[in-house]
Short mmCIF file of C-alpha atoms in Angstrom, two decimals:
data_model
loop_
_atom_site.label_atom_id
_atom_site.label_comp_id
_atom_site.label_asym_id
_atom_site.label_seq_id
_atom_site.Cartn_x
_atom_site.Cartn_y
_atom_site.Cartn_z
CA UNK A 1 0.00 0.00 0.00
CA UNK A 2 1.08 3.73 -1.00
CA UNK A 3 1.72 5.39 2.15
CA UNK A 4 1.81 9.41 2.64
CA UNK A 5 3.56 11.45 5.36
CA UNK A 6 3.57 14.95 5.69
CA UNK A 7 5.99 16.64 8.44
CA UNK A 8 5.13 19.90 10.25
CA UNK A 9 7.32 21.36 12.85
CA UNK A 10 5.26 23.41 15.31
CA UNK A 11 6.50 25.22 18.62
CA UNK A 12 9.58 23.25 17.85
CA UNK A 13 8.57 19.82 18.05
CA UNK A 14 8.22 17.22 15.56
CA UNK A 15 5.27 16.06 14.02
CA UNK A 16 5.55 13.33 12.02
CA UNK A 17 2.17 12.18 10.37
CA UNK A 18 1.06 8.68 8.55
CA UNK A 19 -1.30 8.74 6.83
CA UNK A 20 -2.87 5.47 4.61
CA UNK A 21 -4.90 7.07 1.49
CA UNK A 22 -8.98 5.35 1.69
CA UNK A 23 -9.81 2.73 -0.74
CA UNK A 24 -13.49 3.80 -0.07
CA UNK A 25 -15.45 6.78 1.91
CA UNK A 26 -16.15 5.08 4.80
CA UNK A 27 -12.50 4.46 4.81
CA UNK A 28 -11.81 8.15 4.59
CA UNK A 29 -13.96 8.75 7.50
CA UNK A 30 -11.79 6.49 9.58
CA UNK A 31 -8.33 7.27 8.70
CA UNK A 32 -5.67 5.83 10.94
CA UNK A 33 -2.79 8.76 12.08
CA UNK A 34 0.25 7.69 13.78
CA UNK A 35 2.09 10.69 15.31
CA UNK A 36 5.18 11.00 16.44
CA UNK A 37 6.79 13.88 18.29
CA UNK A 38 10.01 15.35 19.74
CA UNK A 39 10.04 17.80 22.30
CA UNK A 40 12.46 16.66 25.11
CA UNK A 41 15.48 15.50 24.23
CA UNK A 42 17.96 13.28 26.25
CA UNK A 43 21.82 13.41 26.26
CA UNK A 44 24.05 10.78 27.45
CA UNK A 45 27.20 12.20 28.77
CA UNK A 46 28.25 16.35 29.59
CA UNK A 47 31.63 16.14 27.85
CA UNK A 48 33.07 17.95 24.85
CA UNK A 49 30.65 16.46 22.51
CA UNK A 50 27.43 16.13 24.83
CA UNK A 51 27.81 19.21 26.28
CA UNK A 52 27.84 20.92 22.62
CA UNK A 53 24.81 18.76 21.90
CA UNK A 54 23.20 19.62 24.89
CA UNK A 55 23.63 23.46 24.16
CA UNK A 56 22.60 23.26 20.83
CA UNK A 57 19.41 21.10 21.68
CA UNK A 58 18.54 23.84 24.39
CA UNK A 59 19.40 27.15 22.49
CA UNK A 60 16.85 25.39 19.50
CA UNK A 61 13.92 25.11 22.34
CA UNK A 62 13.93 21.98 22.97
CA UNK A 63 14.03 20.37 27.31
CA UNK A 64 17.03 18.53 27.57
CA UNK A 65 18.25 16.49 30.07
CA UNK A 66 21.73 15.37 30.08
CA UNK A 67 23.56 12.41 32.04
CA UNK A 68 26.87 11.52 33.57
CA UNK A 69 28.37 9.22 35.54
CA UNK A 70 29.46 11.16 38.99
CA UNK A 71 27.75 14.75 40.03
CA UNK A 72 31.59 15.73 39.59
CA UNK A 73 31.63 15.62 35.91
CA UNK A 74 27.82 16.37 35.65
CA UNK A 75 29.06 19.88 37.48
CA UNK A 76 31.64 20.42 35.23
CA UNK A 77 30.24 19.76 32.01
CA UNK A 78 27.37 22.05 33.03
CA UNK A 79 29.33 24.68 33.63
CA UNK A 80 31.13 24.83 30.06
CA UNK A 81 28.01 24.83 28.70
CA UNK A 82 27.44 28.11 30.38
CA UNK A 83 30.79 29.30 30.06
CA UNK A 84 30.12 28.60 25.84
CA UNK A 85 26.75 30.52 26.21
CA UNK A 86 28.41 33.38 28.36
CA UNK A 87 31.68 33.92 25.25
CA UNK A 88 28.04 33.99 22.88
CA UNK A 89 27.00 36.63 24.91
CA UNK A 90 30.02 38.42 24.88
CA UNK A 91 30.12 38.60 21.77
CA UNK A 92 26.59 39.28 20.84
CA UNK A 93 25.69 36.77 19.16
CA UNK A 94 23.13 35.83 21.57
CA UNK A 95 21.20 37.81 23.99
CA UNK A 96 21.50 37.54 28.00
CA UNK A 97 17.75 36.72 27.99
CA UNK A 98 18.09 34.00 25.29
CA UNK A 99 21.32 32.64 27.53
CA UNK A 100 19.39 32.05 30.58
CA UNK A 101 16.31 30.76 28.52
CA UNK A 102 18.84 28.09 27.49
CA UNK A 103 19.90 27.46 31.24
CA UNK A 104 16.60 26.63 32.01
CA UNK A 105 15.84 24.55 29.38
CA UNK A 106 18.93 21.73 30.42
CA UNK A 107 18.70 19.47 33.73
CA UNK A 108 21.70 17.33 34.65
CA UNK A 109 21.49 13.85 35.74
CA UNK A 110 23.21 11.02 37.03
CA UNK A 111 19.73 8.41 36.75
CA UNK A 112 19.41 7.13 33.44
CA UNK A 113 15.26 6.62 34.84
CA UNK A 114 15.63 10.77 33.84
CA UNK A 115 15.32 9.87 30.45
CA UNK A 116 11.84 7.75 30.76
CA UNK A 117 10.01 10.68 29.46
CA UNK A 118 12.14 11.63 26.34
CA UNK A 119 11.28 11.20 22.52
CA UNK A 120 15.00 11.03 21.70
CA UNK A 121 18.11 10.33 23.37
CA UNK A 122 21.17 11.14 21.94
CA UNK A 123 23.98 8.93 23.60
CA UNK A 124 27.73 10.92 23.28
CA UNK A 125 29.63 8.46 25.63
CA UNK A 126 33.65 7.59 24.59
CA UNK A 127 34.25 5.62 21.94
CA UNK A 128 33.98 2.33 23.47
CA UNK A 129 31.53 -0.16 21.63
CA UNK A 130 31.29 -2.21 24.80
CA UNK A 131 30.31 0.88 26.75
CA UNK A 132 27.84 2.21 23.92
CA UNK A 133 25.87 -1.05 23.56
CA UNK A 134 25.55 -1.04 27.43
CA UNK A 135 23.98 2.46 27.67
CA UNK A 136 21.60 1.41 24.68
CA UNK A 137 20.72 -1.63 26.40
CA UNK A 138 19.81 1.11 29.98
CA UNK A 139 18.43 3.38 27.74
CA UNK A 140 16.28 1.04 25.63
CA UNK A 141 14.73 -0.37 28.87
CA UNK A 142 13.40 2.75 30.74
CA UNK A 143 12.35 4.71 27.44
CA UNK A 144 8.55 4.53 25.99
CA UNK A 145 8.46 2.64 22.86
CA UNK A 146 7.84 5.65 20.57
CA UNK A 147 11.61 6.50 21.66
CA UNK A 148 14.38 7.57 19.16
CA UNK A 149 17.59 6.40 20.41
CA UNK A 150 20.68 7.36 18.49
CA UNK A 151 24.19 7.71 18.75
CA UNK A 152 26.97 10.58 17.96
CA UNK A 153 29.77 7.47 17.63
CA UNK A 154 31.91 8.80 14.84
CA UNK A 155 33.04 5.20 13.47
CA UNK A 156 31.35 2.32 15.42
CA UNK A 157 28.62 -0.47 14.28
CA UNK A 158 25.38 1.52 14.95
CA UNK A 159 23.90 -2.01 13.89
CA UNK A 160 25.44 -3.70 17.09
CA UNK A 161 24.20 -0.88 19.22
CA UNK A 162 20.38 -1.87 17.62
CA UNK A 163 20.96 -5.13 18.30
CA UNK A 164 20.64 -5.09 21.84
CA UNK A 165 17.70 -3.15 21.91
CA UNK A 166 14.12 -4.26 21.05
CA UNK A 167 13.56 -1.18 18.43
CA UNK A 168 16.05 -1.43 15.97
CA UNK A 169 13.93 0.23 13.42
CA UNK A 170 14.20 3.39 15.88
CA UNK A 171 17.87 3.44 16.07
CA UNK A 172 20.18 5.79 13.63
CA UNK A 173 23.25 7.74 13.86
CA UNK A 174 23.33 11.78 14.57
CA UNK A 175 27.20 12.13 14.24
CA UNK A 176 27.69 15.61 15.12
CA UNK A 177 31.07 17.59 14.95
CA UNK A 178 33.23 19.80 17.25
CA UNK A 179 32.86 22.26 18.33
CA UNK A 180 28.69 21.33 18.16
CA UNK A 181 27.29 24.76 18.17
CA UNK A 182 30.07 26.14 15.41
CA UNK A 183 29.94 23.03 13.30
CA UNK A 184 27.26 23.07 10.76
CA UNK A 185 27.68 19.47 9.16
CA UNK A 186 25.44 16.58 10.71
CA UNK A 187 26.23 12.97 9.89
CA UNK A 188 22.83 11.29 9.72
CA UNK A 189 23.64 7.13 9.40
CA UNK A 190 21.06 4.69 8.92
CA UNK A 191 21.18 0.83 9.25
CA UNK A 192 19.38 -1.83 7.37
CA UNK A 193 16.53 -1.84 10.53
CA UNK A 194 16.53 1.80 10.52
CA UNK A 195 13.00 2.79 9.67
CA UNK A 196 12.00 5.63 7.10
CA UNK A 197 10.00 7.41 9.86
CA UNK A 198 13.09 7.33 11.69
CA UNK A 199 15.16 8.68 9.15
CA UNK A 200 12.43 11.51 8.22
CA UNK A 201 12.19 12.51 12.25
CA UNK A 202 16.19 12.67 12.17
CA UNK A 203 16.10 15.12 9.20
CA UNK A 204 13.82 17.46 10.79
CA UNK A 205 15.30 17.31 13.97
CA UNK A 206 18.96 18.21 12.80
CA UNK A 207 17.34 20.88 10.63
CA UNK A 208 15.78 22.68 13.78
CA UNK A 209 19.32 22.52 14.80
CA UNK A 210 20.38 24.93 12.01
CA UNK A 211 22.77 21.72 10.44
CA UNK A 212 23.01 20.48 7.49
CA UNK A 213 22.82 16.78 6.71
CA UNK A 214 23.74 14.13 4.58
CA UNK A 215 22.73 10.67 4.91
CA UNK A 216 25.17 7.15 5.06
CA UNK A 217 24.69 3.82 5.50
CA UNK A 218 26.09 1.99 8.51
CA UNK A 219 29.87 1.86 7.55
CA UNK A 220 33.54 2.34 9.53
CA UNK A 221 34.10 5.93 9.81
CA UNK A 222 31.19 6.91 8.00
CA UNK A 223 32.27 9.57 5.20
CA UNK A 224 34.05 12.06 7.00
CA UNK A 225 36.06 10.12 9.20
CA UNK A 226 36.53 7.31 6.40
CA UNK A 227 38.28 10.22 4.29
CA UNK A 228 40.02 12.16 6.90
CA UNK A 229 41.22 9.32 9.33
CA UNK A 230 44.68 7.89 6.70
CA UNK A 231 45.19 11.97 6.09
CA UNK A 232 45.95 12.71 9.80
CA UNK A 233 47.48 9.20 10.47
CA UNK A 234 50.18 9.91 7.77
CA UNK A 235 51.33 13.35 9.01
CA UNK A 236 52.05 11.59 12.27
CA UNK A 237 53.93 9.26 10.83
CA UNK A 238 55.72 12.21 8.84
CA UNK A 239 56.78 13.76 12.18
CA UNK A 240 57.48 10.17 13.84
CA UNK A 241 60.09 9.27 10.85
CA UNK A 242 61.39 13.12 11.17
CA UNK A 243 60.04 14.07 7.52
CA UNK A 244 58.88 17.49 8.67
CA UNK A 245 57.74 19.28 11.95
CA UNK A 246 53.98 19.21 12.73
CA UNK A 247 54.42 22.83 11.97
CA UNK A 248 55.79 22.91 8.90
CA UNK A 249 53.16 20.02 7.76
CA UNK A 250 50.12 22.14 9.03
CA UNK A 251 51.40 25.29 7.28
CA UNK A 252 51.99 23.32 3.87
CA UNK A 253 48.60 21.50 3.98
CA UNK A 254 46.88 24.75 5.13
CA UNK A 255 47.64 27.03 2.54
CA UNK A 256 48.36 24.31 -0.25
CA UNK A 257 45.09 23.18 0.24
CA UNK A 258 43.19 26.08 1.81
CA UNK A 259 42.26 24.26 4.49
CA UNK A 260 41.03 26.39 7.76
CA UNK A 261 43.77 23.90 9.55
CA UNK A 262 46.43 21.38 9.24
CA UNK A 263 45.69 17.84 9.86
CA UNK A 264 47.89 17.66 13.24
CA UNK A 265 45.94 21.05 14.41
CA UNK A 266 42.95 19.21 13.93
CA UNK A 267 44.28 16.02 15.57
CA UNK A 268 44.37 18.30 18.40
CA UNK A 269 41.32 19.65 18.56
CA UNK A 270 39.85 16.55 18.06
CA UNK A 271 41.79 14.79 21.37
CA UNK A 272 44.66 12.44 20.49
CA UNK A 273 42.78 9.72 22.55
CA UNK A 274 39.43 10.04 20.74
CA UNK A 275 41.15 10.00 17.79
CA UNK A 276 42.46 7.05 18.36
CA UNK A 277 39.82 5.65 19.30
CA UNK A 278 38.49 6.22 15.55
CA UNK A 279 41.22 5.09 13.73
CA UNK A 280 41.22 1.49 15.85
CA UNK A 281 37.40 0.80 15.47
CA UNK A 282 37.91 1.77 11.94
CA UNK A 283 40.74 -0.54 11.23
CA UNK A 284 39.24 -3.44 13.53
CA UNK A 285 36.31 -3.31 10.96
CA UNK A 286 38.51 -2.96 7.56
CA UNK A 287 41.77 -4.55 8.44
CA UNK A 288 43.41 -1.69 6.11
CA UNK A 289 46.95 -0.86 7.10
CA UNK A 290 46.15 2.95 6.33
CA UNK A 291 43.45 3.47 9.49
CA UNK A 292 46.67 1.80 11.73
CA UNK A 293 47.57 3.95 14.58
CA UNK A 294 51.54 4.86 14.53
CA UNK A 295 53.73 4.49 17.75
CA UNK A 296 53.88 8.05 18.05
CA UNK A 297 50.19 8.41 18.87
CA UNK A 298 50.19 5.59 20.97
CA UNK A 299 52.84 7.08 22.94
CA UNK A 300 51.37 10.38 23.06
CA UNK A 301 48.07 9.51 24.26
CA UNK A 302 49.49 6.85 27.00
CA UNK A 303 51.68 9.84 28.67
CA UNK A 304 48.40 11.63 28.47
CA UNK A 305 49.71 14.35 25.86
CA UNK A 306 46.03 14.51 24.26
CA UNK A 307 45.82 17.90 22.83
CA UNK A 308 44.21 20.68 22.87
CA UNK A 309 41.63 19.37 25.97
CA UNK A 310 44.90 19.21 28.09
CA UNK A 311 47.09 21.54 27.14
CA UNK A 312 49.20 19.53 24.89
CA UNK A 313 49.39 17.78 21.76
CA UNK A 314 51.60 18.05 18.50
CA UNK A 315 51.27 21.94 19.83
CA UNK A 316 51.24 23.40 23.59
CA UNK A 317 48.32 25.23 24.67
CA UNK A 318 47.98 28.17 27.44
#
């Protein structure tokens, strides 16, 4: 049977609509309407990337509430989120009033029974695809069944994450970029169980957002990543086999490229630990040399040198 849906997005929620055409008037008089809509949103973890989602969630007027895993980190993920809305303020690109209305709009948690009420969660834990599947697993047990539950992973299976849930056909990938509220791109990645509804409400949603998006299938690294991940890994390896200096590399892909940055900049922004996290679940999916993490970074990460986040990288940081 044809089916027709129509999307509306009113007061900032999410109407999705079904809508079966009548084979007869008395079947027009009894049309069957399945709605779906998103007004609160849930976040799982307050770090670099939850807290931008969180932010960007609020500032679009949606309720969010966010999780973590000690009131410590809840507190201090919190309080870059206002520290990000107060540097908006500052400089005026948003108002005092519409900082404060974005406050109020975000509730921290450490009770993943917060999220019972939400019509998507967003999870943003590490890269782990142990940890991820457990959270979906938490998530997918104390969330209504009309529940959208995707991930921001930026190379793992979302197909395993589906797997342990009992609504794979709600599941897809919102891979967002950092930092969230400057970034305009939106990964959107569907799996084989990923349902067109899904997909549609994921559209609309990022679009509220202000992003743009552009829709994968389920694949290592996605397209960004996919691309991006051998062009970082092989300026390390330039500056482990003493090729070049991570300056000199940065300044030569920079302005032979026009790129805003060089790849070992961006390595930095990025965190030299989640970064490696990418390239390994990449390359424990393809088994292609190129995605293989280099001593160097290794090294790096294990003495805790992980950019930009802690002061140090390929570059120092005040």
């Amino acid at each position: 049977m044809t089916r027709f849906i129509h999307c509306v997005t009113i007061d900032n929620g999410i109407f999705l609509v079904e809508i079966n055409p009548p084979k007869n008037e008395i079947q027009a008089k009894e049309k069957t309407v399945t709605l779906m809509e998103i007004r609160k949103v849930g976040v799982v973890g307050c770090g670099q990337m939850g807290g931008g989602i969180t932010q960007v969630c609020a500032q679009a007027g949606y309720t969010v509430v966010v999780s973590e895993i000690s009131n410590e980190l809840l507190k201090k993920g919190l309080a870059a989120i206002e520290s990000s809305l107060d540097r908006s303020v500052q400089k005026e690109r948003i108002t005092r009033q519409d900082r404060d209305a974005t406050l109020a709009r975000i509730r921290g948690t450490t009770d993943t029974r917060d999220f019972g009420e939400c019509d998507l969660v967003i999870e943003a834990a590490t890269e782990n695809l142990d940890l991820k599947k457990k959270i979906f697993g938490e998530v997918d047990r104390v969330c209504p069944e009309r529940t959208i539950l995707a991930t921001n992973t930026s190379c793992l299976s979302i197909t395993d994450m589906a797997a342990v849930t009992g609504r794979p056909d709600r599941v897809l990938g919102m891979h967002f970029f950092n930092p969230v509220p400057v970034m305009k791109l939106l990964e959107i990645i569907r799996t084989a169980a990923t349902s067109e509804e899904t997909l549609e409400a994921g559209r609309d949603f990022g679009q509220t957002l202000g992003k743009t998006f552009v829709i994968v299938q389920d694949s290592p690294g996605f397209i960004v990543n996919r691309l991006i991940t051998p062009q970082i890994l092989n300026a390390i390896r330039m500056v482990e086999s003493g090729i070049a200096t991570a300056k000199d590399i940065d300044t030569a892909m920079a302005l032979g490229l026009n790129y805003p940055m060089g790849p070992l900049s961006l390595a930095d922004l990025i965190g030299l630990d989640t970064f490696l996290f990418i390239a390994n679940g990449i390359y424990d999916k393809l088994h292609d040399e190129q995605y293989a993490a280099p001593a160097l970074l290794k090294k790096m990460v294990a003495a805790g040198q992980l950019g930009r986040k802690t002061g140090k990288g390929f570059y120092e940081y005040k």
